[in-house]
Amino acid sequence: MSRHIPENNRTKKVKRMESKTVVKNGIGFGSVLAITISWSVNHSILWAIIHGCFSWLYVIYYAITR
């Protein structure tokens, strides 16, 4: 026996799940990008870790200053 879920509730659940996935993937990609840029510029693991923590802030800083 399946429960009938109104269309409006199903749409809300799908949107909520999609937004969580986008945020999760966006943060991961930003960190990887920051680490890659940092490593190519500094060749330092410590700086790569620090810049990975700041992720998109470092990527934007790098784009503005280059």
PDB file of N, CA and C in Angstrom:
ATOM      1  N   MET A   1       0.835  -1.173   0.000  1.00  0.00           N
ATOM      2  CA  MET A   1       0.000   0.000   0.000  1.00  0.00           C
ATOM      3  C   MET A   1       0.883   1.239   0.000  1.00  0.00           C
ATOM      4  N   SER A   2       0.734   2.062  -0.992  1.00  0.00           N
ATOM      5  CA  SER A   2       1.538   3.274  -1.032  1.00  0.00           C
ATOM      6  C   SER A   2       0.696   4.471  -0.631  1.00  0.00           C
ATOM      7  N   ARG A   3       1.352   5.377   0.013  1.00  0.00           N
ATOM      8  CA  ARG A   3       0.695   6.592   0.469  1.00  0.00           C
ATOM      9  C   ARG A   3       0.719   7.623  -0.641  1.00  0.00           C
ATOM     10  N   HIS A   4      -0.371   8.305  -0.841  1.00  0.00           N
ATOM     11  CA  HIS A   4      -0.424   9.340  -1.869  1.00  0.00           C
ATOM     12  C   HIS A   4       0.163  10.633  -1.305  1.00  0.00           C
ATOM     13  N   ILE A   5       1.199  11.146  -1.987  1.00  0.00           N
ATOM     14  CA  ILE A   5       1.813  12.403  -1.584  1.00  0.00           C
ATOM     15  C   ILE A   5       1.396  13.453  -2.597  1.00  0.00           C
ATOM     16  N   PRO A   6       0.815  14.538  -2.138  1.00  0.00           N
ATOM     17  CA  PRO A   6       0.398  15.587  -3.067  1.00  0.00           C
ATOM     18  C   PRO A   6       1.581  16.101  -3.893  1.00  0.00           C
ATOM     19  N   GLU A   7       1.301  16.505  -5.117  1.00  0.00           N
ATOM     20  CA  GLU A   7       2.332  16.979  -6.045  1.00  0.00           C
ATOM     21  C   GLU A   7       3.174  18.100  -5.446  1.00  0.00           C
ATOM     22  N   ASN A   8       2.559  19.017  -4.742  1.00  0.00           N
ATOM     23  CA  ASN A   8       3.270  20.153  -4.167  1.00  0.00           C
ATOM     24  C   ASN A   8       4.346  19.705  -3.179  1.00  0.00           C
ATOM     25  N   ASN A   9       4.044  18.726  -2.343  1.00  0.00           N
ATOM     26  CA  ASN A   9       5.018  18.226  -1.369  1.00  0.00           C
ATOM     27  C   ASN A   9       6.177  17.512  -2.052  1.00  0.00           C
ATOM     28  N   ARG A  10       5.882  16.750  -3.117  1.00  0.00           N
ATOM     29  CA  ARG A  10       6.940  16.056  -3.844  1.00  0.00           C
ATOM     30  C   ARG A  10       7.897  17.061  -4.473  1.00  0.00           C
ATOM     31  N   THR A  11       7.370  18.118  -5.035  1.00  0.00           N
ATOM     32  CA  THR A  11       8.196  19.143  -5.666  1.00  0.00           C
ATOM     33  C   THR A  11       9.110  19.801  -4.642  1.00  0.00           C
ATOM     34  N   LYS A  12       8.582  20.095  -3.465  1.00  0.00           N
ATOM     35  CA  LYS A  12       9.390  20.717  -2.410  1.00  0.00           C
ATOM     36  C   LYS A  12      10.531  19.804  -1.991  1.00  0.00           C
ATOM     37  N   LYS A  13      10.259  18.498  -1.857  1.00  0.00           N
ATOM     38  CA  LYS A  13      11.297  17.555  -1.449  1.00  0.00           C
ATOM     39  C   LYS A  13      12.398  17.478  -2.499  1.00  0.00           C
ATOM     40  N   VAL A  14      12.024  17.440  -3.764  1.00  0.00           N
ATOM     41  CA  VAL A  14      13.018  17.361  -4.834  1.00  0.00           C
ATOM     42  C   VAL A  14      13.875  18.623  -4.849  1.00  0.00           C
ATOM     43  N   LYS A  15      13.260  19.795  -4.720  1.00  0.00           N
ATOM     44  CA  LYS A  15      14.016  21.043  -4.725  1.00  0.00           C
ATOM     45  C   LYS A  15      14.975  21.095  -3.549  1.00  0.00           C
ATOM     46  N   ARG A  16      14.531  20.644  -2.381  1.00  0.00           N
ATOM     47  CA  ARG A  16      15.389  20.651  -1.199  1.00  0.00           C
ATOM     48  C   ARG A  16      16.600  19.749  -1.412  1.00  0.00           C
ATOM     49  N   MET A  17      16.384  18.568  -1.983  1.00  0.00           N
ATOM     50  CA  MET A  17      17.466  17.632  -2.235  1.00  0.00           C
ATOM     51  C   MET A  17      18.438  18.197  -3.274  1.00  0.00           C
ATOM     52  N   GLU A  18      17.926  18.842  -4.316  1.00  0.00           N
ATOM     53  CA  GLU A  18      18.782  19.406  -5.350  1.00  0.00           C
ATOM     54  C   GLU A  18      19.652  20.525  -4.791  1.00  0.00           C
ATOM     55  N   SER A  19      19.083  21.388  -3.954  1.00  0.00           N
ATOM     56  CA  SER A  19      19.868  22.500  -3.422  1.00  0.00           C
ATOM     57  C   SER A  19      20.966  21.996  -2.496  1.00  0.00           C
ATOM     58  N   LYS A  20      20.743  20.961  -1.734  1.00  0.00           N
ATOM     59  CA  LYS A  20      21.786  20.405  -0.873  1.00  0.00           C
ATOM     60  C   LYS A  20      22.923  19.848  -1.718  1.00  0.00           C
ATOM     61  N   THR A  21      22.596  19.191  -2.826  1.00  0.00           N
ATOM     62  CA  THR A  21      23.614  18.617  -3.697  1.00  0.00           C
ATOM     63  C   THR A  21      24.451  19.712  -4.332  1.00  0.00           C
ATOM     64  N   VAL A  22      23.842  20.780  -4.785  1.00  0.00           N
ATOM     65  CA  VAL A  22      24.570  21.879  -5.418  1.00  0.00           C
ATOM     66  C   VAL A  22      25.534  22.516  -4.437  1.00  0.00           C
ATOM     67  N   VAL A  23      25.080  22.784  -3.236  1.00  0.00           N
ATOM     68  CA  VAL A  23      25.953  23.400  -2.231  1.00  0.00           C
ATOM     69  C   VAL A  23      27.101  22.466  -1.886  1.00  0.00           C
ATOM     70  N   LYS A  24      26.824  21.205  -1.708  1.00  0.00           N
ATOM     71  CA  LYS A  24      27.859  20.241  -1.356  1.00  0.00           C
ATOM     72  C   LYS A  24      28.906  20.148  -2.459  1.00  0.00           C
ATOM     73  N   ASN A  25      28.494  20.056  -3.716  1.00  0.00           N
ATOM     74  CA  ASN A  25      29.437  19.960  -4.822  1.00  0.00           C
ATOM     75  C   ASN A  25      30.164  21.273  -5.049  1.00  0.00           C
ATOM     76  N   GLY A  26      29.499  22.391  -4.856  1.00  0.00           N
ATOM     77  CA  GLY A  26      30.133  23.695  -5.043  1.00  0.00           C
ATOM     78  C   GLY A  26      31.259  23.927  -4.061  1.00  0.00           C
ATOM     79  N   ILE A  27      31.062  23.556  -2.833  1.00  0.00           N
ATOM     80  CA  ILE A  27      32.099  23.725  -1.813  1.00  0.00           C
ATOM     81  C   ILE A  27      33.288  22.829  -2.127  1.00  0.00           C
ATOM     82  N   GLY A  28      33.050  21.602  -2.509  1.00  0.00           N
ATOM     83  CA  GLY A  28      34.127  20.677  -2.855  1.00  0.00           C
ATOM     84  C   GLY A  28      34.929  21.156  -4.047  1.00  0.00           C
ATOM     85  N   PHE A  29      34.265  21.636  -5.075  1.00  0.00           N
ATOM     86  CA  PHE A  29      34.947  22.116  -6.268  1.00  0.00           C
ATOM     87  C   PHE A  29      35.778  23.356  -5.961  1.00  0.00           C
ATOM     88  N   GLY A  30      35.244  24.257  -5.149  1.00  0.00           N
ATOM     89  CA  GLY A  30      35.980  25.462  -4.772  1.00  0.00           C
ATOM     90  C   GLY A  30      37.251  25.139  -4.023  1.00  0.00           C
ATOM     91  N   SER A  31      37.179  24.178  -3.134  1.00  0.00           N
ATOM     92  CA  SER A  31      38.359  23.780  -2.372  1.00  0.00           C
ATOM     93  C   SER A  31      39.420  23.162  -3.274  1.00  0.00           C
ATOM     94  N   VAL A  32      38.994  22.288  -4.159  1.00  0.00           N
ATOM     95  CA  VAL A  32      39.940  21.647  -5.078  1.00  0.00           C
ATOM     96  C   VAL A  32      40.588  22.686  -5.989  1.00  0.00           C
ATOM     97  N   LEU A  33      39.800  23.608  -6.481  1.00  0.00           N
ATOM     98  CA  LEU A  33      40.337  24.666  -7.339  1.00  0.00           C
ATOM     99  C   LEU A  33      41.342  25.532  -6.590  1.00  0.00           C
ATOM    100  N   ALA A  34      41.021  25.912  -5.360  1.00  0.00           N
ATOM    101  CA  ALA A  34      41.929  26.732  -4.549  1.00  0.00           C
ATOM    102  C   ALA A  34      43.229  25.985  -4.253  1.00  0.00           C
ATOM    103  N   ILE A  35      43.129  24.720  -3.925  1.00  0.00           N
ATOM    104  CA  ILE A  35      44.323  23.919  -3.632  1.00  0.00           C
ATOM    105  C   ILE A  35      45.198  23.792  -4.879  1.00  0.00           C
ATOM    106  N   THR A  36      44.572  23.571  -6.013  1.00  0.00           N
ATOM    107  CA  THR A  36      45.326  23.436  -7.261  1.00  0.00           C
ATOM    108  C   THR A  36      46.047  24.726  -7.620  1.00  0.00           C
ATOM    109  N   ILE A  37      45.346  25.839  -7.527  1.00  0.00           N
ATOM    110  CA  ILE A  37      45.974  27.135  -7.818  1.00  0.00           C
ATOM    111  C   ILE A  37      47.110  27.401  -6.836  1.00  0.00           C
ATOM    112  N   SER A  38      46.855  27.173  -5.566  1.00  0.00           N
ATOM    113  CA  SER A  38      47.858  27.427  -4.538  1.00  0.00           C
ATOM    114  C   SER A  38      49.104  26.584  -4.770  1.00  0.00           C
ATOM    115  N   TRP A  39      48.920  25.312  -5.093  1.00  0.00           N
ATOM    116  CA  TRP A  39      50.060  24.436  -5.314  1.00  0.00           C
ATOM    117  C   TRP A  39      50.861  24.889  -6.536  1.00  0.00           C
ATOM    118  N   SER A  40      50.167  25.291  -7.599  1.00  0.00           N
ATOM    119  CA  SER A  40      50.887  25.706  -8.805  1.00  0.00           C
ATOM    120  C   SER A  40      51.657  27.008  -8.589  1.00  0.00           C
ATOM    121  N   VAL A  41      51.202  27.860  -7.687  1.00  0.00           N
ATOM    122  CA  VAL A  41      51.872  29.129  -7.423  1.00  0.00           C
ATOM    123  C   VAL A  41      52.965  28.976  -6.366  1.00  0.00           C
ATOM    124  N   ASN A  42      52.667  28.304  -5.253  1.00  0.00           N
ATOM    125  CA  ASN A  42      53.568  28.274  -4.097  1.00  0.00           C
ATOM    126  C   ASN A  42      54.372  26.992  -3.925  1.00  0.00           C
ATOM    127  N   HIS A  43      53.902  25.866  -4.448  1.00  0.00           N
ATOM    128  CA  HIS A  43      54.535  24.555  -4.240  1.00  0.00           C
ATOM    129  C   HIS A  43      54.718  24.261  -2.752  1.00  0.00           C
ATOM    130  N   SER A  44      53.675  24.558  -1.963  1.00  0.00           N
ATOM    131  CA  SER A  44      53.725  24.343  -0.520  1.00  0.00           C
ATOM    132  C   SER A  44      52.437  23.657  -0.066  1.00  0.00           C
ATOM    133  N   ILE A  45      52.590  22.548   0.633  1.00  0.00           N
ATOM    134  CA  ILE A  45      51.425  21.818   1.130  1.00  0.00           C
ATOM    135  C   ILE A  45      50.690  22.641   2.186  1.00  0.00           C
ATOM    136  N   LEU A  46      51.436  23.310   3.050  1.00  0.00           N
ATOM    137  CA  LEU A  46      50.806  24.118   4.098  1.00  0.00           C
ATOM    138  C   LEU A  46      49.922  25.208   3.493  1.00  0.00           C
ATOM    139  N   TRP A  47      50.456  25.956   2.513  1.00  0.00           N
ATOM    140  CA  TRP A  47      49.652  27.007   1.885  1.00  0.00           C
ATOM    141  C   TRP A  47      48.464  26.417   1.122  1.00  0.00           C
ATOM    142  N   ALA A  48      48.649  25.262   0.514  1.00  0.00           N
ATOM    143  CA  ALA A  48      47.550  24.616  -0.210  1.00  0.00           C
ATOM    144  C   ALA A  48      46.408  24.261   0.746  1.00  0.00           C
ATOM    145  N   ILE A  49      46.750  23.774   1.937  1.00  0.00           N
ATOM    146  CA  ILE A  49      45.722  23.437   2.929  1.00  0.00           C
ATOM    147  C   ILE A  49      45.009  24.698   3.409  1.00  0.00           C
ATOM    148  N   ILE A  50      45.773  25.736   3.698  1.00  0.00           N
ATOM    149  CA  ILE A  50      45.175  26.993   4.167  1.00  0.00           C
ATOM    150  C   ILE A  50      44.259  27.577   3.097  1.00  0.00           C
ATOM    151  N   HIS A  51      44.745  27.618   1.856  1.00  0.00           N
ATOM    152  CA  HIS A  51      43.922  28.168   0.777  1.00  0.00           C
ATOM    153  C   HIS A  51      42.713  27.284   0.489  1.00  0.00           C
ATOM    154  N   GLY A  52      42.840  25.977   0.686  1.00  0.00           N
ATOM    155  CA  GLY A  52      41.701  25.072   0.516  1.00  0.00           C
ATOM    156  C   GLY A  52      40.603  25.355   1.532  1.00  0.00           C
ATOM    157  N   CYS A  53      40.990  25.754   2.731  1.00  0.00           N
ATOM    158  CA  CYS A  53      39.994  26.091   3.767  1.00  0.00           C
ATOM    159  C   CYS A  53      39.226  27.363   3.395  1.00  0.00           C
ATOM    160  N   PHE A  54      39.909  28.298   2.760  1.00  0.00           N
ATOM    161  CA  PHE A  54      39.246  29.538   2.343  1.00  0.00           C
ATOM    162  C   PHE A  54      38.554  29.397   0.985  1.00  0.00           C
ATOM    163  N   SER A  55      38.839  28.373   0.282  1.00  0.00           N
ATOM    164  CA  SER A  55      38.328  27.977  -1.025  1.00  0.00           C
ATOM    165  C   SER A  55      37.987  29.139  -1.960  1.00  0.00           C
ATOM    166  N   TRP A  56      36.705  29.470  -2.098  1.00  0.00           N
ATOM    167  CA  TRP A  56      36.288  30.461  -3.094  1.00  0.00           C
ATOM    168  C   TRP A  56      36.866  31.847  -2.811  1.00  0.00           C
ATOM    169  N   LEU A  57      37.105  32.182  -1.564  1.00  0.00           N
ATOM    170  CA  LEU A  57      37.709  33.485  -1.272  1.00  0.00           C
ATOM    171  C   LEU A  57      39.106  33.577  -1.897  1.00  0.00           C
ATOM    172  N   TYR A  58      39.876  32.505  -1.782  1.00  0.00           N
ATOM    173  CA  TYR A  58      41.210  32.510  -2.374  1.00  0.00           C
ATOM    174  C   TYR A  58      41.134  32.514  -3.898  1.00  0.00           C
ATOM    175  N   VAL A  59      40.200  31.768  -4.469  1.00  0.00           N
ATOM    176  CA  VAL A  59      40.056  31.725  -5.928  1.00  0.00           C
ATOM    177  C   VAL A  59      39.724  33.119  -6.458  1.00  0.00           C
ATOM    178  N   ILE A  60      38.813  33.812  -5.804  1.00  0.00           N
ATOM    179  CA  ILE A  60      38.438  35.173  -6.232  1.00  0.00           C
ATOM    180  C   ILE A  60      39.632  36.121  -6.057  1.00  0.00           C
ATOM    181  N   TYR A  61      40.330  36.015  -4.928  1.00  0.00           N
ATOM    182  CA  TYR A  61      41.526  36.838  -4.690  1.00  0.00           C
ATOM    183  C   TYR A  61      42.562  36.610  -5.800  1.00  0.00           C
ATOM    184  N   TYR A  62      42.793  35.357  -6.131  1.00  0.00           N
ATOM    185  CA  TYR A  62      43.768  35.015  -7.166  1.00  0.00           C
ATOM    186  C   TYR A  62      43.337  35.596  -8.514  1.00  0.00           C
ATOM    187  N   ALA A  63      42.069  35.497  -8.837  1.00  0.00           N
ATOM    188  CA  ALA A  63      41.565  36.020 -10.115  1.00  0.00           C
ATOM    189  C   ALA A  63      41.705  37.538 -10.192  1.00  0.00           C
ATOM    190  N   ILE A  64      41.493  38.215  -9.090  1.00  0.00           N
ATOM    191  CA  ILE A  64      41.580  39.689  -9.078  1.00  0.00           C
ATOM    192  C   ILE A  64      43.031  40.155  -9.169  1.00  0.00           C
ATOM    193  N   THR A  65      43.940  39.450  -8.479  1.00  0.00           N
ATOM    194  CA  THR A  65      45.325  39.911  -8.414  1.00  0.00           C
ATOM    195  C   THR A  65      46.174  39.446  -9.592  1.00  0.00           C
ATOM    196  N   ARG A  66      45.703  38.565 -10.409  1.00  0.00           N
ATOM    197  CA  ARG A  66      46.493  38.074 -11.565  1.00  0.00           C
ATOM    198  C   ARG A  66      46.097  38.760 -12.827  1.00  0.00           C
TER     199      ARG A  66
END
